[in-house]
Coordinates of C-alpha atoms in Angstrom, one line a residue:
M1 CA -48.3 -13.7 32.9
A2 CA -48.3 -10.9 30.3
D3 CA -51.7 -10.0 31.8
N4 CA -50.3 -9.8 35.3
L5 CA -47.3 -8.1 33.9
S6 CA -49.4 -5.2 32.7
E7 CA -51.8 -5.1 35.8
A8 CA -48.4 -5.2 38.4
L9 CA -46.8 -2.0 36.0
K10 CA -50.3 -0.3 36.1
T11 CA -50.3 -1.1 40.1
L12 CA -46.9 0.1 40.1
K13 CA -47.4 3.4 38.8
L14 CA -50.3 3.7 41.1
S15 CA -49.6 2.2 44.5
S16 CA -49.2 2.7 48.1
A17 CA -45.8 1.9 49.3
D18 CA -47.8 -0.7 50.5
S19 CA -48.5 -2.8 47.2
V20 CA -45.2 -1.9 45.6
E21 CA -43.1 -4.5 47.2
G22 CA -46.2 -6.9 45.6
C23 CA -45.4 -5.3 42.2
L24 CA -41.8 -5.7 42.4
D25 CA -41.8 -9.5 42.8
C26 CA -44.1 -9.9 39.8
L27 CA -41.4 -7.9 37.4
L28 CA -38.6 -10.1 39.1
K29 CA -41.2 -13.3 38.0
A30 CA -42.0 -11.9 34.7
L31 CA -38.1 -11.1 34.1
A32 CA -37.3 -14.7 35.1
Q33 CA -39.6 -16.1 32.7
N34 CA -39.2 -13.8 29.6
N35 CA -36.2 -11.1 30.3
V36 CA -36.0 -9.5 27.1
E37 CA -39.5 -8.8 26.7
T38 CA -40.3 -7.7 29.7
S39 CA -37.4 -5.3 29.9
G40 CA -39.3 -3.7 27.1
K41 CA -42.7 -3.5 28.6
I42 CA -41.0 -1.9 31.7
Q43 CA -39.1 0.3 29.8
E44 CA -42.6 1.2 27.6
M45 CA -44.3 1.5 30.4
G46 CA -42.0 4.4 32.4
V47 CA -41.0 2.5 35.1
L48 CA -37.0 3.1 35.1
A49 CA -38.5 7.1 35.9
M50 CA -40.0 5.8 39.6
M51 CA -36.5 3.9 40.6
P52 CA -34.5 6.5 41.8
A53 CA -37.7 7.0 44.5
L54 CA -37.8 3.4 45.6
L55 CA -34.0 3.1 45.7
S56 CA -33.6 6.0 48.0
A57 CA -36.3 4.9 50.2
Q58 CA -34.3 2.1 51.9
N59 CA -36.7 0.0 53.0
S60 CA -37.4 -3.6 52.1
C61 CA -38.2 -2.7 48.6
T62 CA -34.8 -1.7 47.3
P63 CA -32.8 -4.7 47.1
K64 CA -35.6 -6.1 44.7
A65 CA -35.6 -2.7 42.6
A66 CA -31.9 -3.1 42.7
N67 CA -32.6 -6.7 41.1
I68 CA -34.5 -5.6 39.1
I69 CA -31.9 -2.7 37.8
A70 CA -29.5 -5.8 37.2
E71 CA -32.1 -7.8 35.7
V72 CA -32.7 -5.4 32.7
A73 CA -29.7 -3.9 32.1
K74 CA -28.4 -7.7 31.3
N75 CA -30.0 -6.1 27.8
E76 CA -27.8 -3.9 25.7
F77 CA -31.0 -1.9 25.5
M78 CA -31.3 -0.9 28.7
R79 CA -28.0 0.4 29.6
S80 CA -29.0 4.4 28.2
P81 CA -31.9 4.1 29.6
C82 CA -31.4 3.3 32.9
V83 CA -28.7 6.1 32.4
E84 CA -31.1 8.3 31.2
A85 CA -33.1 7.7 34.2
G86 CA -30.8 8.8 36.9
L87 CA -30.3 5.4 38.6
I88 CA -26.8 5.6 39.1
P89 CA -26.4 8.2 41.4
P90 CA -29.1 6.8 43.9
L91 CA -27.5 3.3 43.4
V92 CA -23.9 4.3 44.2
Q93 CA -25.5 6.2 47.0
L94 CA -26.8 2.6 48.2
L95 CA -23.0 1.4 48.5
N96 CA -22.7 3.0 51.4
C97 CA -25.2 1.1 53.4
K98 CA -24.7 -2.2 55.1
D99 CA -27.0 -4.7 54.2
Q100 CA -25.2 -7.0 53.0
E101 CA -28.0 -8.0 50.2
I102 CA -28.8 -4.4 48.9
L103 CA -24.9 -4.7 48.3
L104 CA -24.7 -7.7 46.0
Q105 CA -27.9 -6.5 44.0
T106 CA -26.6 -2.8 43.5
G107 CA -23.5 -4.1 43.1
R108 CA -25.1 -6.5 40.1
A109 CA -27.0 -3.4 38.9
L110 CA -23.7 -1.2 38.3
G111 CA -22.1 -4.0 36.9
N112 CA -24.2 -4.6 34.3
I113 CA -25.1 -1.6 33.5
C114 CA -21.3 -0.5 33.1
Y115 CA -21.0 -3.9 30.4
D116 CA -20.0 -2.1 27.3
S117 CA -21.4 0.5 27.8
H118 CA -19.5 4.1 27.8
E119 CA -22.6 6.0 29.2
G120 CA -22.9 3.6 32.0
R121 CA -19.0 3.7 32.8
S122 CA -19.1 7.6 32.4
A123 CA -21.9 8.0 34.5
V124 CA -20.4 5.7 38.0
D125 CA -17.4 7.4 37.0
A126 CA -18.9 10.7 37.5
A127 CA -20.5 9.2 40.8
G128 CA -17.8 7.8 42.5
G129 CA -19.0 4.3 42.6
A130 CA -15.3 2.5 41.6
Q131 CA -14.0 3.7 44.8
I132 CA -16.6 2.8 46.9
V133 CA -16.5 -0.6 45.5
A134 CA -13.1 -0.8 45.6
E135 CA -12.5 0.6 49.4
H136 CA -15.4 -2.7 50.1
I137 CA -13.5 -5.3 48.4
K138 CA -10.1 -3.9 50.5
S139 CA -12.1 -4.2 53.6
L140 CA -13.8 -7.3 52.9
A141 CA -10.5 -9.4 51.8
E142 CA -9.8 -11.2 54.9
S143 CA -13.3 -12.7 55.4
T144 CA -13.9 -16.0 54.6
D145 CA -17.5 -16.4 55.0
P146 CA -19.9 -17.8 51.8
A147 CA -21.8 -15.0 51.7
T148 CA -18.9 -12.3 52.0
G149 CA -17.2 -14.7 48.9
K150 CA -20.7 -13.5 46.9
L151 CA -20.5 -10.3 47.2
L152 CA -16.6 -10.0 46.5
T153 CA -17.5 -11.5 43.3
V154 CA -20.3 -9.4 42.2
F155 CA -18.3 -6.3 43.0
C156 CA -14.7 -7.7 41.4
G157 CA -17.1 -8.2 38.2
M158 CA -18.7 -4.8 38.4
L159 CA -14.9 -3.5 38.6
M160 CA -14.2 -5.5 35.7
N161 CA -16.8 -4.7 33.6
Y162 CA -16.4 -0.6 34.8
S163 CA -12.8 -0.9 33.3
N164 CA -12.8 -3.6 30.5
D165 CA -11.2 -2.0 27.1
N166 CA -10.9 1.2 28.8
D167 CA -6.9 2.1 29.7
S168 CA -8.0 5.8 31.2
L169 CA -10.3 3.5 33.7
Q170 CA -7.5 0.4 34.2
A171 CA -5.3 3.5 34.8
Q172 CA -7.5 4.6 37.7
L173 CA -8.1 1.6 39.5
I174 CA -4.4 0.8 39.9
I175 CA -3.9 4.7 41.3
M176 CA -7.0 3.0 43.7
G177 CA -4.4 0.4 44.8
V178 CA -6.8 -2.0 43.5
I179 CA -4.0 -4.4 42.2
P180 CA -2.5 -5.1 45.8
T181 CA -6.0 -5.7 47.1
L182 CA -7.1 -8.6 44.3
V183 CA -3.9 -10.6 44.6
R184 CA -4.6 -10.6 48.5
L185 CA -8.2 -12.0 47.4
L186 CA -5.9 -14.6 45.4
G187 CA -4.6 -16.0 48.3
V188 CA -7.5 -15.9 50.8
H189 CA -10.0 -17.1 49.1
S190 CA -8.5 -19.7 46.5
Q191 CA -11.2 -22.4 46.9
N192 CA -13.9 -19.9 45.7
T193 CA -13.6 -20.5 42.2
A194 CA -15.7 -18.0 40.8
L195 CA -14.1 -15.0 42.9
T196 CA -10.9 -16.8 41.6
E197 CA -11.8 -16.6 38.0
M198 CA -13.0 -13.3 38.4
C199 CA -9.8 -11.9 39.9
L200 CA -7.9 -13.8 37.3
I201 CA -10.2 -11.8 34.4
A202 CA -9.5 -8.6 36.4
F203 CA -5.6 -9.2 36.5
G204 CA -5.5 -10.0 32.4
N205 CA -6.9 -6.5 31.9
L206 CA -4.9 -5.2 34.0
A207 CA -2.0 -6.9 33.0
E208 CA -1.4 -4.9 29.5
L209 CA -1.1 -1.6 31.4
E210 CA 2.5 -0.9 31.4
S211 CA 1.6 1.2 34.5
S212 CA 0.2 -2.2 36.2
K213 CA 3.6 -4.2 36.1
E214 CA 5.8 -1.8 38.9
Q215 CA 2.2 -3.0 41.1
F216 CA 2.2 -6.2 40.1
A217 CA 6.1 -6.6 41.3
S218 CA 5.4 -5.3 44.6
T219 CA 3.3 -8.1 45.4
N220 CA 3.3 -12.0 45.8
I221 CA 1.5 -12.0 42.9
A222 CA 3.8 -15.1 40.7
E223 CA 3.8 -17.6 44.2
E224 CA 0.2 -17.0 44.2
L225 CA -0.6 -18.1 40.2
V226 CA 2.1 -20.6 40.3
R227 CA 0.7 -21.6 43.2
L228 CA -3.0 -21.8 41.9
F229 CA -1.6 -22.8 38.6
R230 CA -0.1 -26.0 40.3
K231 CA -4.0 -27.3 41.6
Q232 CA -5.5 -27.0 38.0
V233 CA -6.4 -29.6 35.9
E234 CA -9.0 -28.6 33.1
H235 CA -7.5 -26.9 30.4
E236 CA -10.2 -23.7 30.5
K237 CA -8.6 -22.7 34.1
K238 CA -5.2 -23.6 32.8
E239 CA -5.5 -21.0 30.1
M240 CA -7.2 -17.9 32.1
I241 CA -3.9 -18.2 34.5
F242 CA -1.9 -18.2 31.0
E243 CA -3.1 -14.9 30.1
V244 CA -2.5 -13.5 33.2
L245 CA 0.9 -14.7 33.0
A246 CA 2.0 -13.3 29.8
P247 CA 1.5 -9.8 30.1
L248 CA 3.5 -9.7 33.7
A249 CA 6.1 -12.0 32.0
E250 CA 6.9 -9.1 29.7
N251 CA 8.4 -7.3 33.2
D252 CA 11.9 -8.7 34.0
V253 CA 11.3 -8.2 37.8
I254 CA 8.6 -10.8 37.8
K255 CA 9.8 -12.8 35.3
L256 CA 12.8 -13.3 38.1
Q257 CA 9.8 -13.6 40.7
L258 CA 7.9 -16.1 38.2
V259 CA 11.0 -18.5 38.5
D260 CA 11.7 -18.0 41.8
A261 CA 8.0 -19.1 42.3
G262 CA 8.6 -23.0 40.4
L263 CA 6.5 -21.6 37.2
V264 CA 9.1 -23.2 35.1
E265 CA 8.8 -26.5 36.5
C266 CA 5.4 -26.1 36.0
L267 CA 5.6 -25.3 32.1
L268 CA 7.9 -28.5 31.8
E269 CA 5.2 -30.4 33.3
V270 CA 2.9 -29.3 30.8
V271 CA 5.1 -29.8 27.6
A272 CA 5.5 -33.2 29.2
Q273 CA 2.4 -33.9 29.1
T274 CA 1.0 -32.5 25.9
V275 CA 4.3 -32.9 23.4
D276 CA 2.4 -36.4 22.2
S277 CA -1.1 -35.4 21.8
D278 CA -2.8 -34.1 18.8
R279 CA -5.6 -32.8 20.7
D280 CA -5.6 -29.4 19.9
E281 CA -6.2 -27.9 23.4
D282 CA -3.1 -30.0 23.7
V283 CA -1.5 -28.2 20.8
A284 CA -2.1 -24.9 22.4
Q285 CA -1.0 -25.9 25.8
L286 CA 2.2 -26.7 24.5
K287 CA 2.5 -23.8 22.4
T288 CA 1.4 -21.6 25.3
S289 CA 3.9 -23.1 27.7
S290 CA 6.9 -23.3 25.4
D291 CA 6.5 -19.6 24.2
L292 CA 6.0 -18.6 28.0
M293 CA 9.5 -20.7 28.9
V294 CA 11.2 -18.5 26.4
L295 CA 9.6 -15.5 27.1
L296 CA 11.3 -15.5 30.4
L297 CA 14.6 -16.1 29.2
L298 CA 14.5 -12.9 27.6
G299 CA 15.2 -11.4 31.3
D300 CA 18.6 -11.5 31.9
E301 CA 18.9 -12.5 35.6
S302 CA 16.1 -15.0 35.2
M303 CA 18.4 -16.0 32.1
Q304 CA 21.2 -16.5 34.2
K305 CA 19.4 -18.2 37.2
L306 CA 18.0 -20.8 34.4
F307 CA 21.4 -21.2 32.8
E308 CA 22.9 -21.9 35.9
G309 CA 27.2 -22.2 34.5
G310 CA 25.4 -24.7 31.5
K311 CA 24.7 -27.0 34.2
G312 CA 21.1 -26.4 35.0
S313 CA 18.3 -29.2 34.8
V314 CA 15.9 -26.7 33.0
F315 CA 18.9 -25.7 30.6
Q316 CA 19.4 -29.4 29.7
R317 CA 15.3 -29.8 29.0
V318 CA 15.1 -27.5 26.9
L319 CA 18.2 -28.4 24.4
S320 CA 16.5 -31.8 24.8
W321 CA 13.4 -29.9 22.2
V322 CA 15.7 -29.1 19.5
P323 CA 16.3 -32.6 17.8
S324 CA 12.2 -33.1 19.0
N325 CA 10.2 -34.2 15.8
N326 CA 7.7 -31.1 17.2
H327 CA 7.8 -27.9 15.3
Q328 CA 7.1 -26.0 18.2
L329 CA 9.2 -27.4 20.7
Q330 CA 12.0 -27.3 18.1
L331 CA 11.0 -23.5 17.1
A332 CA 11.0 -23.0 21.1
G333 CA 14.2 -25.1 21.9
A334 CA 16.2 -23.0 19.0
L335 CA 14.5 -19.7 20.2
A336 CA 15.9 -20.2 24.3
I337 CA 19.1 -21.0 22.8
A338 CA 19.5 -17.7 21.5
N339 CA 18.1 -16.3 24.6
F340 CA 20.8 -18.4 26.5
A341 CA 23.2 -17.0 23.7
R342 CA 23.5 -13.1 25.2
N343 CA 26.5 -13.1 27.2
D344 CA 29.8 -14.4 25.7
E345 CA 30.3 -16.8 28.9
N346 CA 27.3 -18.8 28.0
C347 CA 28.1 -18.5 24.3
I348 CA 31.0 -20.1 25.0
H349 CA 30.2 -22.8 26.9
M350 CA 27.6 -23.8 24.7
V351 CA 29.9 -23.9 21.4
D352 CA 32.4 -26.4 23.7
T353 CA 29.6 -28.2 24.7
G354 CA 28.3 -29.6 20.7
I355 CA 25.0 -27.5 20.9
V356 CA 26.2 -25.9 17.0
Q357 CA 26.0 -29.5 15.8
K358 CA 22.2 -29.2 17.3
L359 CA 21.4 -26.2 15.7
L360 CA 22.7 -27.5 12.4
E361 CA 21.4 -30.5 12.4
L362 CA 18.0 -28.7 12.9
L363 CA 18.7 -26.5 10.0
D364 CA 19.3 -29.2 8.0
R365 CA 15.5 -31.1 8.5
H366 CA 14.1 -27.7 7.1
V367 CA 16.0 -26.9 4.2
E368 CA 13.8 -28.3 1.5
E369 CA 10.2 -28.1 3.1
G370 CA 11.5 -26.2 5.3
N371 CA 9.5 -24.2 8.7
V372 CA 10.1 -20.5 8.3
T373 CA 9.6 -19.8 11.8
V374 CA 12.6 -22.3 13.0
Q375 CA 14.9 -21.8 10.0
H376 CA 14.9 -18.1 11.5
A377 CA 15.1 -19.4 15.2
A378 CA 17.8 -21.4 14.9
L379 CA 19.8 -18.7 12.6
S380 CA 19.1 -16.6 15.4
A381 CA 20.4 -19.0 17.6
L382 CA 23.8 -19.1 15.1
R383 CA 24.3 -15.5 15.2
N384 CA 24.7 -14.8 18.6
L385 CA 26.5 -18.5 19.3
A386 CA 28.8 -16.3 17.2
I387 CA 29.8 -13.2 18.7
P388 CA 32.4 -14.1 20.9
V389 CA 35.8 -14.1 18.6
V390 CA 37.0 -17.4 19.9
N391 CA 34.1 -19.0 18.5
K392 CA 34.0 -17.8 15.2
S393 CA 37.0 -20.7 14.2
K394 CA 35.6 -23.3 15.7
M395 CA 31.9 -22.7 13.7
L396 CA 33.5 -22.4 11.2
L397 CA 35.1 -25.7 11.8
A398 CA 32.0 -27.5 12.0
G399 CA 30.4 -26.2 9.5
V400 CA 28.0 -23.5 9.8
S401 CA 29.0 -22.0 7.0
D402 CA 27.9 -24.2 4.6
V403 CA 24.7 -25.4 6.1
V404 CA 23.6 -21.4 6.3
L405 CA 24.9 -20.9 2.9
K406 CA 22.0 -23.6 1.5
F407 CA 19.1 -21.2 2.4
L408 CA 20.6 -18.5 0.0
K409 CA 17.7 -19.6 -2.3
S410 CA 14.8 -18.2 0.6
E411 CA 12.1 -16.0 -0.5
M412 CA 11.2 -15.4 2.8
P413 CA 12.9 -12.0 4.3
P414 CA 13.1 -13.1 7.9
V415 CA 15.6 -15.8 7.3
Q416 CA 17.4 -13.7 4.4
F417 CA 17.9 -11.5 7.5
K418 CA 19.2 -13.4 10.0
L419 CA 21.1 -15.4 7.3
L420 CA 23.1 -12.6 6.3
G421 CA 23.7 -11.7 10.0
T422 CA 25.2 -15.0 10.5
L423 CA 27.6 -14.8 8.2
R424 CA 28.7 -11.3 8.6
M425 CA 28.9 -12.3 12.6
L426 CA 31.2 -15.9 11.2
I427 CA 33.7 -13.6 9.1
D428 CA 34.5 -11.1 11.3
T429 CA 38.6 -11.4 11.9
Q430 CA 38.4 -14.7 9.9
A431 CA 40.3 -13.3 6.7
D432 CA 40.3 -16.8 5.3
A433 CA 36.7 -17.7 5.6
A434 CA 36.1 -13.8 4.3
E435 CA 37.9 -14.5 1.2
Q436 CA 36.2 -17.9 0.8
L437 CA 32.7 -16.5 0.7
G438 CA 33.2 -13.6 -0.6
T439 CA 34.9 -16.1 -3.9
N440 CA 31.6 -17.4 -4.0
T441 CA 29.9 -16.2 -7.1
K442 CA 27.0 -17.5 -6.3
L443 CA 26.4 -15.8 -2.9
V444 CA 27.5 -12.2 -4.3
E445 CA 25.3 -12.1 -7.6
R446 CA 22.4 -13.0 -4.3
L447 CA 23.7 -10.4 -1.9
V448 CA 23.4 -8.0 -4.8
E449 CA 20.3 -8.7 -5.7
W450 CA 19.5 -8.0 -2.2
C451 CA 21.2 -4.9 -2.1
E452 CA 18.3 -4.0 -4.1
A453 CA 15.4 -5.3 -1.7
K454 CA 14.1 -1.6 -1.3
D455 CA 10.8 -3.3 0.5
H456 CA 12.8 -5.0 3.0
A457 CA 15.0 -2.3 4.7
G458 CA 16.7 -4.9 7.2
V459 CA 17.5 -7.8 4.1
M460 CA 18.8 -4.2 1.8
G461 CA 21.3 -3.4 4.9
E462 CA 22.2 -7.1 6.1
S463 CA 22.9 -7.5 2.6
N464 CA 25.3 -4.4 2.0
R465 CA 26.9 -4.8 5.0
L466 CA 28.1 -8.1 4.5
L467 CA 29.3 -7.1 0.9
S468 CA 31.4 -4.8 3.1
A469 CA 32.5 -6.8 5.4
L470 CA 33.9 -10.3 2.9
I471 CA 36.1 -6.7 1.2
R472 CA 37.4 -5.7 4.9
H473 CA 38.6 -8.9 6.5
S474 CA 39.5 -10.7 3.7
K475 CA 41.0 -7.8 2.0
S476 CA 41.6 -10.3 -0.9
K477 CA 41.8 -9.0 -4.8
N478 CA 40.0 -11.9 -5.5
V479 CA 36.9 -10.6 -3.9
V480 CA 37.6 -7.3 -4.7
R481 CA 37.3 -8.8 -8.5
T482 CA 34.4 -10.6 -7.3
V483 CA 32.1 -7.8 -5.8
I484 CA 33.1 -6.0 -8.9
Q485 CA 32.3 -8.6 -11.2
G486 CA 29.7 -9.0 -9.5
G487 CA 28.2 -5.4 -9.6
G488 CA 28.3 -4.4 -6.1
V489 CA 30.4 -1.4 -6.4
K490 CA 27.6 1.1 -6.6
H491 CA 25.9 -0.7 -4.2
L492 CA 28.7 -0.1 -1.8
V493 CA 28.6 3.7 -2.7
T494 CA 25.0 4.0 -2.0
M495 CA 25.9 2.8 1.3
A496 CA 28.1 5.6 2.1
T497 CA 25.7 7.9 1.7
S498 CA 23.4 5.7 4.6
E499 CA 22.0 7.2 7.4
H500 CA 23.6 5.3 9.6
M501 CA 27.5 6.2 10.4
I502 CA 28.5 2.6 11.2
M503 CA 27.3 1.4 7.9
Q504 CA 28.8 4.7 6.0
N505 CA 32.3 4.5 7.9
E506 CA 32.3 0.3 6.2
A507 CA 31.2 1.6 2.9
L508 CA 34.1 3.6 2.6
V509 CA 36.3 1.2 4.0
A510 CA 35.5 -1.4 1.7
L511 CA 35.8 1.4 -1.5
G512 CA 39.1 2.4 0.1
L513 CA 39.9 -1.3 -0.3
I514 CA 38.6 -1.5 -3.6
A515 CA 40.5 1.2 -4.6
A516 CA 43.7 0.1 -3.4
L517 CA 43.5 -3.4 -4.6
D518 CA 42.5 -3.3 -8.4
L519 CA 41.6 0.6 -9.1
E520 CA 41.8 -0.1 -12.8
C521 CA 39.3 -2.7 -12.6
A522 CA 36.8 -0.6 -10.4
E523 CA 37.5 2.9 -12.3
K524 CA 34.2 2.2 -14.4
D525 CA 32.0 1.4 -11.8
F526 CA 33.3 4.8 -9.5
V527 CA 32.6 7.4 -12.4
G528 CA 29.2 5.7 -13.1
A529 CA 28.0 5.9 -9.6
D530 CA 29.3 9.0 -8.8
L531 CA 31.6 8.5 -6.2
V532 CA 33.4 11.6 -6.4
Q533 CA 30.2 13.6 -6.0
V534 CA 29.5 11.3 -3.0
L535 CA 32.8 12.4 -1.2
H536 CA 32.6 15.9 -2.1
R537 CA 28.9 15.7 -0.2
L538 CA 30.1 14.0 2.9
L539 CA 33.2 16.3 3.3
T540 CA 31.1 19.4 2.9
E541 CA 28.4 18.0 5.3
E542 CA 29.0 19.9 8.6
H543 CA 26.8 17.2 10.5
S544 CA 29.5 14.6 8.8
A545 CA 31.5 12.4 11.6
P546 CA 35.0 13.1 12.0
E547 CA 35.4 9.6 11.0
I548 CA 33.7 10.1 7.7
K549 CA 35.4 13.0 6.6
Y550 CA 38.9 10.7 7.4
N551 CA 37.9 7.7 6.1
S552 CA 36.5 9.6 2.9
M553 CA 39.8 11.7 2.3
I554 CA 41.5 8.3 2.3
L555 CA 39.2 7.3 -0.6
I556 CA 40.3 10.1 -2.6
C557 CA 43.6 9.7 -1.6
S558 CA 43.2 6.0 -3.1
I559 CA 41.3 7.1 -6.4
M560 CA 44.0 9.4 -7.7
G561 CA 45.6 7.1 -9.9
S562 CA 42.7 7.0 -12.2
E563 CA 42.8 9.4 -15.1
P564 CA 38.6 10.2 -15.2
L565 CA 38.4 10.3 -10.8
H566 CA 41.0 12.6 -10.5
K567 CA 39.9 15.0 -13.3
E568 CA 36.3 14.8 -11.1
V569 CA 38.0 15.7 -8.2
Q570 CA 39.8 18.5 -9.7
S571 CA 36.9 19.7 -11.3
L572 CA 35.0 19.6 -8.1
A573 CA 37.6 22.0 -6.3
F574 CA 37.9 19.8 -3.7
I575 CA 41.2 21.2 -2.4
D576 CA 39.2 24.1 -1.3
V577 CA 37.3 22.0 1.1
V578 CA 40.1 19.9 1.9
S579 CA 42.1 23.3 2.9
S580 CA 39.7 23.6 5.2
L581 CA 39.7 20.7 7.0
R582 CA 43.3 21.3 8.0
S583 CA 42.2 23.5 10.8
H584 CA 39.5 20.3 11.6
E585 CA 38.8 19.9 15.6
N586 CA 39.9 16.5 15.3
K587 CA 43.8 16.2 15.1
T588 CA 43.6 12.9 12.8
V589 CA 41.3 14.9 10.3
A590 CA 43.1 18.2 10.0
H591 CA 46.6 15.8 9.4
Q592 CA 44.7 13.6 6.7
A593 CA 43.5 16.9 5.2
S594 CA 47.1 17.8 5.1
L595 CA 48.3 14.5 3.3
T596 CA 45.4 14.3 0.8
E597 CA 46.0 18.3 -0.2
Q598 CA 49.2 17.4 -1.1
R599 CA 48.3 14.4 -3.0
S600 CA 45.6 16.0 -5.2
T601 CA 47.9 18.5 -6.2
Q602 CA 50.8 15.8 -7.3
R603 CA 50.6 14.6 -10.3

């Protein structure tokens, strides 16, 4: 065969048009037997340089020449030489012909040259090849002829190779309008497995781009994908569809379309079929299905549609996941509740129908050898449920704070963060609960420790906010004393310098209460934390909000009963700063400035 190949290559270089076809047949035969070796020889003998002329002739040799290029371009080392030999312009030119065999081989050649090749893609882009192929697909989309189906598969593959992992080329295809065309193909050619798979891979690539979502939303992609999903029995095929659904379902309009198309019922069915299996592929499908279910609930409209006033069958099915023995379903169930709990009406309904108890039982199962993701999800759900004022006392009566406190020993920042947020929501306006928790020495000590968690800004911020909330909502001297003895004062002073105005205000109000309720006990900590200097800075900074200035002056008045703090106020010439605020545009600030001026001059 090697001798025949060498002979054919030599003949090809010397031959007249009559013997060319036989030589091309010989090359195709050799490529079929040993593609890599034959491709290497084709390159060595300079045959690629002859190809543009063969492609331009448009005779019986043309499809064979294009086929040879398609075969050699299967090898990575041959793609750049194909571009350098100037093969792209004549190949793109061939896309304008009507001969199906030429179009088929040309599509293969261009697709293979583009595969993972920057040079190939750039050359096709420069020659305008993608636009012509996109127009072909559009014009052929309605034809169900088997030969056309094959050509469409090749053309879709070519566009996929052309744009894979390249955002700018994918964006170009989106502008060309390929998305509606590909969705149409999925509907017309649903029986053509190869073409369907090619469309799905193309969708998977394009759906990652944000700019594609609007185009997808204007098609019936949701119906087509759900219809296709229902037909699949093989794990791999379902996975391919999942890979398209996940990025598309990030869009709220498409979320609702998928819900309307019946995707949720399909997902629930997959969960039911795989929940008791320990086969890897079933475990993977269970995870993907339940994750996708949670994602659909992130859209306000899709979530409300599935909630159905708390009577929806989907809502009930998802609730049944929480007591399951499967960690993935427990996680998805808790996350789903957190997503349903995004408005007061839903939260009130869920608390009234006993969902809190289910979550507490779930958390209790995860206290010792706990699954962190389940803990985090269940705490997220409880935090959301605790937002409506009417739910707080009910949840406290149900023992939520006691169960949440079991996780104080957790060393996992995501769990710490949600635990803190849940407690803060629970005690908001609940004086008795705030006093009970605020006098819990272990809790306060842990909060003070977490106030120093500089590696975890979220935990640090939430610890400070809960410390402040315990004082603000209890207004209790016992809580104030517990916080002072626990070393919390310096953290509240630091919190008053936060970049977030809401945290500054919370800190100043809590510090004001400390000063009003137990100044004597707090005096040493106030001095040590440079409270007076912090207040001076807050009052002199131009960009400080009116509320910050107002609460800072309230606090100044509260600390005047302390000898060392009063001296500090006088030494920093506070009187000048306060006097200037009497003409502040905010009347409340101006009035408080007058009162503070009077207070600071008294002795």
